[in-house]
mmCIF file of C-alpha atoms and ligand atoms in Angstrom:
data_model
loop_
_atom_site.group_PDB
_atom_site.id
_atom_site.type_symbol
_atom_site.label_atom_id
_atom_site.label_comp_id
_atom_site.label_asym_id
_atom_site.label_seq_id
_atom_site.Cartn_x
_atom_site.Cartn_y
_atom_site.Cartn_z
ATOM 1 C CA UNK E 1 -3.320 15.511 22.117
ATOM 2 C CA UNK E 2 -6.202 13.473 20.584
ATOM 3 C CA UNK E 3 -5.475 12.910 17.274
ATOM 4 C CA UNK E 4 -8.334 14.273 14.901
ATOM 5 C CA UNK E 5 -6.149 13.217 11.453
ATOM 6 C CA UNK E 6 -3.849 11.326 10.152
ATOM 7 C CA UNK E 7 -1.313 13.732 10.606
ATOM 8 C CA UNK E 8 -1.860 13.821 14.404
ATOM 9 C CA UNK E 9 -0.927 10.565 14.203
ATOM 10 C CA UNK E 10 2.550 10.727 12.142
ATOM 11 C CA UNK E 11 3.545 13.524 15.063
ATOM 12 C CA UNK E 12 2.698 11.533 17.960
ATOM 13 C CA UNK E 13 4.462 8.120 16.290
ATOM 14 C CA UNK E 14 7.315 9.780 16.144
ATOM 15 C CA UNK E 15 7.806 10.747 19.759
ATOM 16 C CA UNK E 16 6.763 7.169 20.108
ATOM 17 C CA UNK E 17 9.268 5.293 17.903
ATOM 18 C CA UNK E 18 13.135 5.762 17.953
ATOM 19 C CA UNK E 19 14.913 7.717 15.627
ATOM 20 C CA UNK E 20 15.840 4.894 13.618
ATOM 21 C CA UNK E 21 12.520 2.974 13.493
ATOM 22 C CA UNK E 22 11.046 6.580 12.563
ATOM 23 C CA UNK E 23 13.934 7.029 9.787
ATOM 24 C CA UNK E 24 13.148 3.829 8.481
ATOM 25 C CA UNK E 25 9.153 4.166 8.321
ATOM 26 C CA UNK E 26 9.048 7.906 7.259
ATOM 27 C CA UNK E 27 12.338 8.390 5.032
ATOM 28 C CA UNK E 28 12.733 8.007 1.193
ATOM 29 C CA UNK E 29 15.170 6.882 -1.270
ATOM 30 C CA UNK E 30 18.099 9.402 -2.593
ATOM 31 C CA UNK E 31 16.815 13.103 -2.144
ATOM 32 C CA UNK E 32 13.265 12.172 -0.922
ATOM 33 C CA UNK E 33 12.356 14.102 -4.043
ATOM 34 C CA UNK E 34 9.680 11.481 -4.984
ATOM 35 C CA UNK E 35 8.300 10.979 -1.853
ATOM 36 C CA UNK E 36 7.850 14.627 -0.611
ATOM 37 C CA UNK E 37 6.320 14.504 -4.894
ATOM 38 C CA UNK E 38 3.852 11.915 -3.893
ATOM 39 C CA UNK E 39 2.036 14.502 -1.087
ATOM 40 C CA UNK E 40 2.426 18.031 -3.279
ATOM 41 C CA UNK E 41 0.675 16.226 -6.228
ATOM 42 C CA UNK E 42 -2.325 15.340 -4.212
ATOM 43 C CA UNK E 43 -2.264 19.080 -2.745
ATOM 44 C CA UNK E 44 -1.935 20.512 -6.783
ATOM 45 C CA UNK E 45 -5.083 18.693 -7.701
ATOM 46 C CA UNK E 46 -8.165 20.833 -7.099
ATOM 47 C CA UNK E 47 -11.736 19.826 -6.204
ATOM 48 C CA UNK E 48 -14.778 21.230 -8.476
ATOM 49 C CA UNK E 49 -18.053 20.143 -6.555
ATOM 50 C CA UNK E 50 -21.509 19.420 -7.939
ATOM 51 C CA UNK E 51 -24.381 21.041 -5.998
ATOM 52 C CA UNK E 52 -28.040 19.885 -4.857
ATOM 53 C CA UNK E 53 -27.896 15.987 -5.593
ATOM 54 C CA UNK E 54 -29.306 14.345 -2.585
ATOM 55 C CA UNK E 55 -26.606 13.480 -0.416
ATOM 56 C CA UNK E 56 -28.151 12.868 2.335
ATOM 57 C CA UNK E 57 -27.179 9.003 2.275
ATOM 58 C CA UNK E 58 -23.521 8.713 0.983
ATOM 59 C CA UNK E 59 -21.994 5.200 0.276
ATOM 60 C CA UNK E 60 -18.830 4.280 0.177
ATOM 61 C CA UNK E 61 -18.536 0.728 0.011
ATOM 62 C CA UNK E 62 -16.518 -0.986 -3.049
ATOM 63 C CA UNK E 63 -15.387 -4.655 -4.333
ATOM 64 C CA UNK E 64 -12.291 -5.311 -4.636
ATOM 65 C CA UNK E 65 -11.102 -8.478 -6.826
ATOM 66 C CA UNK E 66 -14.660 -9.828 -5.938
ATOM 67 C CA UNK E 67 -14.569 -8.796 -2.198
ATOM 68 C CA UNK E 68 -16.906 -6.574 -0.742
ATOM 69 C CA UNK E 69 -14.902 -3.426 1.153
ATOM 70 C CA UNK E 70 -16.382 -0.674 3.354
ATOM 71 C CA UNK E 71 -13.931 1.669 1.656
ATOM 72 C CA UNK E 72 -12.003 1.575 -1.647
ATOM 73 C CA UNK E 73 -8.885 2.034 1.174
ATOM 74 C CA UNK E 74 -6.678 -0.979 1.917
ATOM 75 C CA UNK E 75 -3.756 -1.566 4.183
ATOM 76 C CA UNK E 76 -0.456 -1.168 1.855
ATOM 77 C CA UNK E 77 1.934 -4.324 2.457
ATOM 78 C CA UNK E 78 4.598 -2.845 4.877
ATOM 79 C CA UNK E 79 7.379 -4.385 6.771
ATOM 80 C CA UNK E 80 8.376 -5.141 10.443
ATOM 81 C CA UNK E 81 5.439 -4.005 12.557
ATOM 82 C CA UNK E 82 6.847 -5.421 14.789
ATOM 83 C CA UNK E 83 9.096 -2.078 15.202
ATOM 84 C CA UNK E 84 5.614 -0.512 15.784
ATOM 85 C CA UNK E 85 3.857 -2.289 18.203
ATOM 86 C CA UNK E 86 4.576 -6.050 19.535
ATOM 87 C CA UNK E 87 1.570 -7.914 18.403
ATOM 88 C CA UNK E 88 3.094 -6.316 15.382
ATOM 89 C CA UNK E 89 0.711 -7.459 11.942
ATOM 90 C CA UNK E 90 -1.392 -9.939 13.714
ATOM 91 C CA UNK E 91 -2.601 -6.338 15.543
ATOM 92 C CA UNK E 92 -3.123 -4.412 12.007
ATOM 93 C CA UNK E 93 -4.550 -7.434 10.523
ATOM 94 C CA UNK E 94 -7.450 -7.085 13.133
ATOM 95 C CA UNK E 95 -8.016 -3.343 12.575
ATOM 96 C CA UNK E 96 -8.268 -3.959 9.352
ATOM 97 C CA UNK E 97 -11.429 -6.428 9.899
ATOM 98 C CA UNK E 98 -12.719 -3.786 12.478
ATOM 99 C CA UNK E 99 -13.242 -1.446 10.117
ATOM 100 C CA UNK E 100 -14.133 -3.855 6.728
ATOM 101 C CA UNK E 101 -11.507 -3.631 4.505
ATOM 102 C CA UNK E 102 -8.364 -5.624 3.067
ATOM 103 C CA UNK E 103 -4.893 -5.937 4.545
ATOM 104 C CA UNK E 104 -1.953 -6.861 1.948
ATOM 105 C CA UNK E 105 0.515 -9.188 4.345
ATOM 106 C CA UNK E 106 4.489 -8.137 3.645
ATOM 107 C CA UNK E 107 6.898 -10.579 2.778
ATOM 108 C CA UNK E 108 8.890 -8.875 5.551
ATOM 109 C CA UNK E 109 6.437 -9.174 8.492
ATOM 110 C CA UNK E 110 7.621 -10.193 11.711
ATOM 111 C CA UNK E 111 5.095 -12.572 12.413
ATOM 112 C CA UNK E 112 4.473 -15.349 10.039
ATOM 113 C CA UNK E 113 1.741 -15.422 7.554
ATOM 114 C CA UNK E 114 -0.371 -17.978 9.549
ATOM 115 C CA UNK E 115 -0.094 -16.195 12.645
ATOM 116 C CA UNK E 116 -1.221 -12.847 11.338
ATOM 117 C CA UNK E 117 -4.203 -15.310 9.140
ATOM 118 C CA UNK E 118 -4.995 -16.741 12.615
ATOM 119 C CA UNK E 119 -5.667 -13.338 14.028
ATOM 120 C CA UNK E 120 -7.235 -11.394 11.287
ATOM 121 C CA UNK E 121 -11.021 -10.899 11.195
ATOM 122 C CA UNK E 122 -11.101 -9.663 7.586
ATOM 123 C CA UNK E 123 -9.612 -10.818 4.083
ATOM 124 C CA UNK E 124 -5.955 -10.728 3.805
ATOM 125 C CA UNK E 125 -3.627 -10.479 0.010
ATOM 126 C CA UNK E 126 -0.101 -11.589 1.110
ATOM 127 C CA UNK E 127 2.415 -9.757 -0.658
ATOM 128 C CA UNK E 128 5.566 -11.512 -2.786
ATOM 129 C CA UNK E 129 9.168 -10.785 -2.689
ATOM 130 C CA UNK E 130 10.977 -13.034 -5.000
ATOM 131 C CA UNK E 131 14.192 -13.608 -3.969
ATOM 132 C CA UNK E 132 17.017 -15.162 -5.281
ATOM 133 C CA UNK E 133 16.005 -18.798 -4.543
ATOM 134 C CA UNK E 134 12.398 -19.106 -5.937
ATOM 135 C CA UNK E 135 11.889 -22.297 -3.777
ATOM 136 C CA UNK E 136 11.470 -19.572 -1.123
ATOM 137 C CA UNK E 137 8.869 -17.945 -3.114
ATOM 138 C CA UNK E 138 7.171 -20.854 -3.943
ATOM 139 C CA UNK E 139 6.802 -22.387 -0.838
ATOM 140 C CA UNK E 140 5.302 -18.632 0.883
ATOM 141 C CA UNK E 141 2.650 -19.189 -2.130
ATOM 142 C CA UNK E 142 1.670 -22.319 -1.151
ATOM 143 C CA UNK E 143 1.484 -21.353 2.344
ATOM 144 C CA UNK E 144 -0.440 -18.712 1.891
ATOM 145 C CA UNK E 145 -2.890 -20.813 -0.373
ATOM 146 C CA UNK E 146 -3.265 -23.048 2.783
ATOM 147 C CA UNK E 147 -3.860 -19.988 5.430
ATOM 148 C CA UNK E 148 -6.693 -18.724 3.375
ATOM 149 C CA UNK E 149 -5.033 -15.605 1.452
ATOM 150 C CA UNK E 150 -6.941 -14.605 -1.344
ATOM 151 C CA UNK E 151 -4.774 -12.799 -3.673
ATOM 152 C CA UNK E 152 -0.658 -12.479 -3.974
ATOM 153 C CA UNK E 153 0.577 -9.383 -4.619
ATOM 154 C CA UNK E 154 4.022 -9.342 -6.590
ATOM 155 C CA UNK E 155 5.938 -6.355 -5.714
ATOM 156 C CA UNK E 156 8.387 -5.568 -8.966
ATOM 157 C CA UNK E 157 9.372 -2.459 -8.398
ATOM 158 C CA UNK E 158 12.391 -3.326 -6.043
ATOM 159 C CA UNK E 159 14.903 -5.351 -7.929
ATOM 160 C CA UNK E 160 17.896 -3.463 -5.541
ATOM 161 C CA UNK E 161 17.405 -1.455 -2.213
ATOM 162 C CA UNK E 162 18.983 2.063 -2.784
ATOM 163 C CA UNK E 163 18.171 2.480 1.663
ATOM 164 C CA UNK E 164 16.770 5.160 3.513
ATOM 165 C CA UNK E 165 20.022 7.378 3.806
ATOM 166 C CA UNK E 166 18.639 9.363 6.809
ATOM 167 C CA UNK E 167 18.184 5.546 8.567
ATOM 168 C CA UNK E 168 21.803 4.767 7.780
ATOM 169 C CA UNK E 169 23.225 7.786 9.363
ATOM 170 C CA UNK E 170 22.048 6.611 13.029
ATOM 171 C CA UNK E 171 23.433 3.672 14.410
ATOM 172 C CA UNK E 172 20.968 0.732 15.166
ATOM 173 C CA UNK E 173 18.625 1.688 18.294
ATOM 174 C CA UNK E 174 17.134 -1.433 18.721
ATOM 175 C CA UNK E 175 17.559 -5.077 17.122
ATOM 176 C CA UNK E 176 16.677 -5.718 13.925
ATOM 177 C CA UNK E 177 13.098 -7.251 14.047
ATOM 178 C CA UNK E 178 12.821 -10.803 12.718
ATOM 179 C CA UNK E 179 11.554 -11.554 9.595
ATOM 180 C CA UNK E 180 8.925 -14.004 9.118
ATOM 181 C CA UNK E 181 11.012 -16.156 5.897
ATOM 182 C CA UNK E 182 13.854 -16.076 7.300
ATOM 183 C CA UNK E 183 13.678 -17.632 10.500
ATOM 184 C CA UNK E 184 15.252 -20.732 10.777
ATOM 185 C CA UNK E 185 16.023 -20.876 7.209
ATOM 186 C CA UNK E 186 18.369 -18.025 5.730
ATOM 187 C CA UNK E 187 21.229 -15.450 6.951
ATOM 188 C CA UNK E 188 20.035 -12.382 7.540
ATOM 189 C CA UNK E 189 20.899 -9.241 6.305
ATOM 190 C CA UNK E 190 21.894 -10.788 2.700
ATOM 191 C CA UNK E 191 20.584 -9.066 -0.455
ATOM 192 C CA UNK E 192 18.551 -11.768 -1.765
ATOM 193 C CA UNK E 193 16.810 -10.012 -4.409
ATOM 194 C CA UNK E 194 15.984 -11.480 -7.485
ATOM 195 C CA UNK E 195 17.115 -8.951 -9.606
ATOM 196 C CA UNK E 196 16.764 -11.299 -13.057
ATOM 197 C CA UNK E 197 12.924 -11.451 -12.545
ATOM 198 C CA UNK E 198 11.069 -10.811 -15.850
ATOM 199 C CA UNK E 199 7.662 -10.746 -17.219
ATOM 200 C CA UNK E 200 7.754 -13.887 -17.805
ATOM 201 C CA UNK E 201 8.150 -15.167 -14.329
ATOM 202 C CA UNK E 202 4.284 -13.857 -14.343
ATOM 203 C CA UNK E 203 3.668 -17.169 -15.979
ATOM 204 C CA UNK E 204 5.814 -19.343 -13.516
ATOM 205 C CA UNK E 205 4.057 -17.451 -10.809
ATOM 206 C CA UNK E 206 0.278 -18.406 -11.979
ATOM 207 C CA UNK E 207 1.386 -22.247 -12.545
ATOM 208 C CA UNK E 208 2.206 -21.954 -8.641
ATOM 209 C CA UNK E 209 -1.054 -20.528 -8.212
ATOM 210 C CA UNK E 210 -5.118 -20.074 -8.825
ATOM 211 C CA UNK E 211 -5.190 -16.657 -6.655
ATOM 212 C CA UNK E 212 -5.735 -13.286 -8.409
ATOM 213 C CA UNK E 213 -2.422 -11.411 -8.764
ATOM 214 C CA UNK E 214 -1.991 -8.451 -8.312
ATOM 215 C CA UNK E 215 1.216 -6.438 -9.656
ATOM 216 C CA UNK E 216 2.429 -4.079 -7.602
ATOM 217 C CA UNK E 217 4.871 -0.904 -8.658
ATOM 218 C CA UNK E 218 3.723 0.028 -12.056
ATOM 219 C CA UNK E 219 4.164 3.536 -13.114
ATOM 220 C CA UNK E 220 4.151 3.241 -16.922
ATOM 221 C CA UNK E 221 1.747 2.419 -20.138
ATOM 222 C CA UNK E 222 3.741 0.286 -21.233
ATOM 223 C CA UNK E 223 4.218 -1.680 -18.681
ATOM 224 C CA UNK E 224 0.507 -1.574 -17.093
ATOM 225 C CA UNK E 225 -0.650 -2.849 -20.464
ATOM 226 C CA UNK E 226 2.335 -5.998 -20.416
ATOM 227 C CA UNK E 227 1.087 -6.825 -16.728
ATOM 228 C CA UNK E 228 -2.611 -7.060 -18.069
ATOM 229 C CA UNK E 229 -1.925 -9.004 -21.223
ATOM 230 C CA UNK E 230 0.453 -11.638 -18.930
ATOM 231 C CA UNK E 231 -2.679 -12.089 -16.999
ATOM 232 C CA UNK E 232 -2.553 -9.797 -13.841
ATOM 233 C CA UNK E 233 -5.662 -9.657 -12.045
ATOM 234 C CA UNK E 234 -5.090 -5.936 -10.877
ATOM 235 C CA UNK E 235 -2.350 -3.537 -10.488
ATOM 236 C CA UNK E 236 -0.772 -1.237 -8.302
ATOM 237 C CA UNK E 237 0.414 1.943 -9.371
ATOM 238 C CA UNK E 238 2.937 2.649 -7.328
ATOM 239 C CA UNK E 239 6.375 4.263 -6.573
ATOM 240 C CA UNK E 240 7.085 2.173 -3.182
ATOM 241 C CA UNK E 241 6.260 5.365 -1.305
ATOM 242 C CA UNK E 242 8.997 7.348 -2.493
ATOM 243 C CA UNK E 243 11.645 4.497 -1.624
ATOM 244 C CA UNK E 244 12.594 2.835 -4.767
ATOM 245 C CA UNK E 245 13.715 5.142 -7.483
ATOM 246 C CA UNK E 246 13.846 8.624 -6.790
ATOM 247 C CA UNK E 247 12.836 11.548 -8.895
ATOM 248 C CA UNK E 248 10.191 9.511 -10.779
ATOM 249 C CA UNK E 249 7.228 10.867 -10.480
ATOM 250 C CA UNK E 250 4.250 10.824 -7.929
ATOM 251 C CA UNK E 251 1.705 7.770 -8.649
ATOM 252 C CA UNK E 252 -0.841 9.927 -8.705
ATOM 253 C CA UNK E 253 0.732 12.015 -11.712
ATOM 254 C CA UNK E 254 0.792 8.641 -13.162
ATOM 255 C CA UNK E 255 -2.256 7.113 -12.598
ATOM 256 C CA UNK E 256 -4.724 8.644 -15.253
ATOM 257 C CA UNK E 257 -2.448 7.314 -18.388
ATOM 258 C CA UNK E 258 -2.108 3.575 -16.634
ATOM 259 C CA UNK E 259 -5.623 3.587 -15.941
ATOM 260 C CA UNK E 260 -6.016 4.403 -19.639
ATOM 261 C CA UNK E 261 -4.081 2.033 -20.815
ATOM 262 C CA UNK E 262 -5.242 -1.086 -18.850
ATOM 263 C CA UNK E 263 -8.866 0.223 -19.779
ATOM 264 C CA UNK E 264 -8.115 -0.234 -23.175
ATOM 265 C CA UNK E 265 -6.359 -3.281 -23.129
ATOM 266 C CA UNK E 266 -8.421 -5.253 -20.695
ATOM 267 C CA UNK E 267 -11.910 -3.220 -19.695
ATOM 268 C CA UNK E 268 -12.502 -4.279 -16.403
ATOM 269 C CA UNK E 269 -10.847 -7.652 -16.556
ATOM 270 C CA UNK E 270 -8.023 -5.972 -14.617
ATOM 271 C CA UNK E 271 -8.429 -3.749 -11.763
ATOM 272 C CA UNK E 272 -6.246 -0.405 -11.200
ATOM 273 C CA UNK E 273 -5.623 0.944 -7.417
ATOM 274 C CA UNK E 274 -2.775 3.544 -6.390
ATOM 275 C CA UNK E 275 -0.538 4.531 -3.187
ATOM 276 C CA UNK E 276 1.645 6.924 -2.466
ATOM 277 C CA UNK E 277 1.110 9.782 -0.323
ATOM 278 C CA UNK E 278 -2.823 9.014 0.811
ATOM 279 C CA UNK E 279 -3.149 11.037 3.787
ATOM 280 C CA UNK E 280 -6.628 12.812 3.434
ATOM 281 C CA UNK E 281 -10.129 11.566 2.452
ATOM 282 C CA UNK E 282 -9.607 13.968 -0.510
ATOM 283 C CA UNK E 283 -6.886 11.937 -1.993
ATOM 284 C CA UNK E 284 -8.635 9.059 -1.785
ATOM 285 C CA UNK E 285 -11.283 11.212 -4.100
ATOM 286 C CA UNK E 286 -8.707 12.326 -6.379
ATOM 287 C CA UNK E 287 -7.417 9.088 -6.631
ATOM 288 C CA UNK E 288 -11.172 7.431 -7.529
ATOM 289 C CA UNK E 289 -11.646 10.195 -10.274
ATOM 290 C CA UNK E 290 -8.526 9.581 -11.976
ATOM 291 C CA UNK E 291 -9.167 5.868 -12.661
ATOM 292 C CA UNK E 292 -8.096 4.180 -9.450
ATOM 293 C CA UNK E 293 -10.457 1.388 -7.848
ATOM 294 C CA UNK E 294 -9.165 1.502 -4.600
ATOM 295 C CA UNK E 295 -6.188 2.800 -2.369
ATOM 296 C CA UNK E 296 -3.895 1.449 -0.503
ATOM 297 C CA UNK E 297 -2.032 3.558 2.699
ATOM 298 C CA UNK E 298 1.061 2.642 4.163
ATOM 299 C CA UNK E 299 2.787 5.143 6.841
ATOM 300 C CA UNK E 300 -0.575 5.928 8.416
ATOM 301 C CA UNK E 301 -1.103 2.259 9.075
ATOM 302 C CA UNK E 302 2.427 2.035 10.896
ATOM 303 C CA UNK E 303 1.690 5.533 12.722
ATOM 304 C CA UNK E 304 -1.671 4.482 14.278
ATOM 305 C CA UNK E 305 0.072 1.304 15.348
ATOM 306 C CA UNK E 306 2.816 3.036 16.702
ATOM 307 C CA UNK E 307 0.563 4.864 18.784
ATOM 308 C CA UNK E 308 -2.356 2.604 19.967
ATOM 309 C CA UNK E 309 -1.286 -0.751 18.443
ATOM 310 C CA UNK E 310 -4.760 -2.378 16.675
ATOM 311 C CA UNK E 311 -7.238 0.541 18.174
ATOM 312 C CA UNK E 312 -5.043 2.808 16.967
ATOM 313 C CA UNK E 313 -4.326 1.677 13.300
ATOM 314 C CA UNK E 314 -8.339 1.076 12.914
ATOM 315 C CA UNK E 315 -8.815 5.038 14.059
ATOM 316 C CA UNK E 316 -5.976 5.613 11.644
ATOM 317 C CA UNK E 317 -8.566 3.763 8.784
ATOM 318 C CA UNK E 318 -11.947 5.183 10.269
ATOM 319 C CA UNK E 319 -10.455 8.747 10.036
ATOM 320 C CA UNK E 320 -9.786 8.366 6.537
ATOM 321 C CA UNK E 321 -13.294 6.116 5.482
ATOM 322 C CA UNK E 322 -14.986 9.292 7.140
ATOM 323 C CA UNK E 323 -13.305 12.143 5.885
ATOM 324 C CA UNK E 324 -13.736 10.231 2.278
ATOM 325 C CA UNK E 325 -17.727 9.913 3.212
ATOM 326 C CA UNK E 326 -17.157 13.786 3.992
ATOM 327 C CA UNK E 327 -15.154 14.656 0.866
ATOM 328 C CA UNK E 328 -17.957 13.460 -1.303
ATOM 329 C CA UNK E 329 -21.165 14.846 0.342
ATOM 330 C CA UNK E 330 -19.443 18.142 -0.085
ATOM 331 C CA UNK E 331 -18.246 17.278 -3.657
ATOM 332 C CA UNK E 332 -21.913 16.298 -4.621
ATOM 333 C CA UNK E 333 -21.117 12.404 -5.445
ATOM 334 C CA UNK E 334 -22.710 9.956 -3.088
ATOM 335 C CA UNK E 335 -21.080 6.531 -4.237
ATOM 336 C CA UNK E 336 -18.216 5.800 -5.504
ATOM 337 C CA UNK E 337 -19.803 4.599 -9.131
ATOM 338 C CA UNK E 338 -20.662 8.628 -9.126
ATOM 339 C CA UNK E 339 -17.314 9.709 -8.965
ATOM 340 C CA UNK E 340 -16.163 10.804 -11.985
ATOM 341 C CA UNK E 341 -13.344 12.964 -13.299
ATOM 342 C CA UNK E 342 -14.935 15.912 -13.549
ATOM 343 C CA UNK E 343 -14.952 16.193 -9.576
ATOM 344 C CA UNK E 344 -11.288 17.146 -10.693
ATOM 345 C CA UNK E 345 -10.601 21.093 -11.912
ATOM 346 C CA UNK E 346 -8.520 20.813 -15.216
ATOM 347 C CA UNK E 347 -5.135 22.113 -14.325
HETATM 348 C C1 FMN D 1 8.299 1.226 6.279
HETATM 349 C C2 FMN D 1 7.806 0.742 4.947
HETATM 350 C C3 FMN D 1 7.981 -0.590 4.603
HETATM 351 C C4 FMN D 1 7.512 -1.062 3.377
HETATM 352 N N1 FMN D 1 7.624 -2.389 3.101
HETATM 353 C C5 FMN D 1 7.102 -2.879 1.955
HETATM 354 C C6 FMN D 1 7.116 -4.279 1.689
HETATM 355 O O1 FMN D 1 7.594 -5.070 2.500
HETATM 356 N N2 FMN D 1 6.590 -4.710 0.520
HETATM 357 C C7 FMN D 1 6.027 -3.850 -0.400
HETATM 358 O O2 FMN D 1 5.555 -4.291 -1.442
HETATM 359 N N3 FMN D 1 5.983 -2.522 -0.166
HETATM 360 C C8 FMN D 1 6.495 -2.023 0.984
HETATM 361 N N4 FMN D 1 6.410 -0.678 1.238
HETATM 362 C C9 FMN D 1 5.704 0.203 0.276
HETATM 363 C C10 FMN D 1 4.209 0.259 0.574
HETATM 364 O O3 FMN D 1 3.544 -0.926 0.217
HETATM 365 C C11 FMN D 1 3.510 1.392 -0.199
HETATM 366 O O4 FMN D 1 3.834 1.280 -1.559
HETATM 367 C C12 FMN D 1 3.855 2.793 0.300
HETATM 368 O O5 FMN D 1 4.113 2.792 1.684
HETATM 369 C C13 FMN D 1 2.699 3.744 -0.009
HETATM 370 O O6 FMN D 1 3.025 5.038 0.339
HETATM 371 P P1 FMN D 1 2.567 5.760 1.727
HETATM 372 O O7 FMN D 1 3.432 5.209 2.789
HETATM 373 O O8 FMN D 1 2.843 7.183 1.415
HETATM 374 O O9 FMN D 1 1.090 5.469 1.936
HETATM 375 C C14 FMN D 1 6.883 -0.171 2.456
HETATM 376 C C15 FMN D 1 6.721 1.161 2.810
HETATM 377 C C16 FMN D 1 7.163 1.626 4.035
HETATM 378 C C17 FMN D 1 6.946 3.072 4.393
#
C-alpha cells in the first residue's frame, strides 16, 4: 500500500513496530477515554465554507515565536525514536527542515541534543523535563543554549506517569532504548519526576535562560492566564495525547476559552498552539479558527518514521501541509490571517 494519509501510515507502523513499541506510541492513560476524546472532538466540529474569494493562490506559511514556518504544524516533543527508526531524532529532525517547519527535541530522545542539532536542517525547541535534581535540568538548558535551540519547552503536565496499561500487559520485546540524560549519569528506570515543581520555578527557569518558553500541558483559564503573567512566551494546550490524566477533556474542547484568556491577559505577547489528536488538514483548520497559532503532531511523526525513517516522517508532514492548503481553498480562506471562527458551524 502507498500511503495517501496519515492514517495509512499509523496501519502500516504498526505491522512495522512490535507490539510493545506500538502499545507504547499509540496507547493512553487509564481508559483511553481522553485520547480516543481528542480524535471525536475534531470529527464533532463542522466546517461552514465561504464561496468565490479568489483562491487561486493559498498560503500557508506562519511565524512562530519569531520564526518563519511553511505550516502552522510542528513536530510534538516525543520520546525514544529510536524505537522507530535507528537514526532515531537526528532522522525526524531532518524531515522536519525538509519540509520548513519546527521540531520540539524530547527530554527523552535517544540521541543527545547535539547530535540531533548537528543533523537538523531546520530550527529546533528542546523540550524540559524537570526532574528531581534540577542540576540535571539546568545543565540540558545550558546545553541546549550552546547547540543553537531556540526556545525550551517546559512540559508540566506530567508530575507522575499513570503508564500505558495496554504496554504493561506485554512483556518487554526489545531493550529499553537509551535515553539521552541519562547516559553515563543516572539509574535508569527511576521515577525522577519533580513532582514539587510550581509556578514559581517559571522564574528559576528564565534566570537559567534568555530563550522563549514555552509551557506545555495547559488545559485551563486559570492556569493559561498564570503561565502568561509568569512570563511564558507561548503555550501549549495540551492533554499529553491522552496519556496524562484521563477523562479530561480533548484540547481542542479546551482551546477556545485558553485562547480567550491569554488574549485578554497578554494580546499577542504570548502565543497559543494545541495537540492532541491532529490527524487531518481539517484539524489543523479547526484548530487555527479556535484561537490556536500553530499545531503540533505527535503519533504521525513516530508512524512515518516507523515506516520510512526521515522520508517517511517528512511525507507524514507534507500530507498534512497539503491537505491544510486543500482544507482552506475549499473553505474559502487563503492564509492563515483569513481564518477566522466563523469557518466553524456553531454547534
Ligand atoms: C510515544 C509518545 C511519547 C511522548 N513523549 C513526550 C515527551 O517526551 N515529552 C513531552 O512533552 N510530551 C511527550 N508526548 C506528548 C506529545 O508531545 C504530544 O502532546 C502528543 O503526542 C500529541 O498528541 P498526538 O500524538 O495525538 O498528536 C509523547 C507522546 C507520545 C505518543
Amino acid at each position: 500500500m502507498a500511503p495517501i494519509n496519515v492514517y495509512d501510515y499509523e496501519q502500516l507502523a504498526q505491522a512495522r513496530l512490535t507490539p510493545r513499541t506500538w502499545a507504547y506510541y499509540s496507547g493512553g492513560a487509564g481508559d483511553e477515554i481522553t485520547l480516543r476524546a481528542n480524535r471525536d472532538a475534531f470529527d464533532r466540529l463542522r466546517l461552514l465554507p465561504r464561496l468565490l474569494r479568489d483562491v487561486s493562490a493559498c498560503d500557508t506559511r506562519a511565524r512562530v515565536l519569531g520564526t518563519d514556518v511553511r505550516m502552522p504544524i510542528l513536530v510534538a516533543p516525543t520520546a525514544a525514536h529510536g524505537l522507530a527508526h535507528a537514526e532515531g531524532e537526528c532522522a525526524t529532525a531532518r524531515a522536519a527542515g525538509a519540509v520548513g517547519t519546527i521540531m520540539a527535541v524530547s527530554t527523552e530522545s535517544t540521541r543527545t541534543l547535539e547530535d540531533v542539532a548537528a543533523a537538523a536542517t531546520g530550527p529546533l525547541w528542546f523540550q524540559l523535563y524537570v526532574y528531581r535534581d534540577r542540576d540535571i535540568a539546568a545543565d540540558l538548558v545550558r546545553r541546549a543554549e550552546r547547540a543553537g535551540y531556540r526556545a525550551i519547552v517546559l512540559t508540566v503536565d506530567l508530575p507522575r506517569w499513570w503508564g500505558i496499561e495496554r504496554e504493561r500487559r506485554l512483556a518487554p520485546d526489545v531493550p529499553e532504548a537509551p535515553r539521552a540524560w541519562d547516559v553515563g549519569n543516572l539509574p535508569p528506570g527511576t521515577d525522577m519526576t519533580a513532582a514539587a515543581l510550581t509556578w514559581d520555578d517559571i522564574a528559576w527557569l528564565r534566570g537559567l535562560t534568555a530563550l522563549p518558553i514555552v509551557v506545555k500541558g495547559v488545559l485551563t483559564p486559570a492556569d493559561a492566564r498564570e503561565a502568561a503573567a509568569r512570563g511564558a512566551t507561548a503555550i501549549v494546550v495540551s492533554n499529553h495525547g491522552g496519556r496524562s490524566l484521563d477523562t479530561v477533556p480533548a484540547s481542542i474542547e479546551a482551546l477556545a476559552a485558553v485562547a480567550r484568556a491569554v488574549a485578554e491577559t497578554s494580546g499577542d505577547a504570548c502565543e497559543v498552539y494545541l495537540d492532541g489528536g491532529v490527524r487531518r488538514g481539517t484539524d489543523v483548520l479547526k484548530a487555527v479558527a479556535l484561537g490556536a497559532r500553530a499545531v503540533l503532531v505527535g503519533r504521525p511523526v513516530l508512524w512515518g518514521l516507523a515506516v520510512d525513517g526521515a522520508d517517511g516522517a517528512r511525507h507524514v508532514l507534507d500530507l498534512l501541509r497539503d491537505e491544510l492548503e486543500l482544507a482552506m481553498v475549499l473553505a474559502g480562506r487563503a492564509s492563515i490571517a483569513d481564518i477566522d471562527p466563523a469557518v466553524l458551524a456553531r454547534p
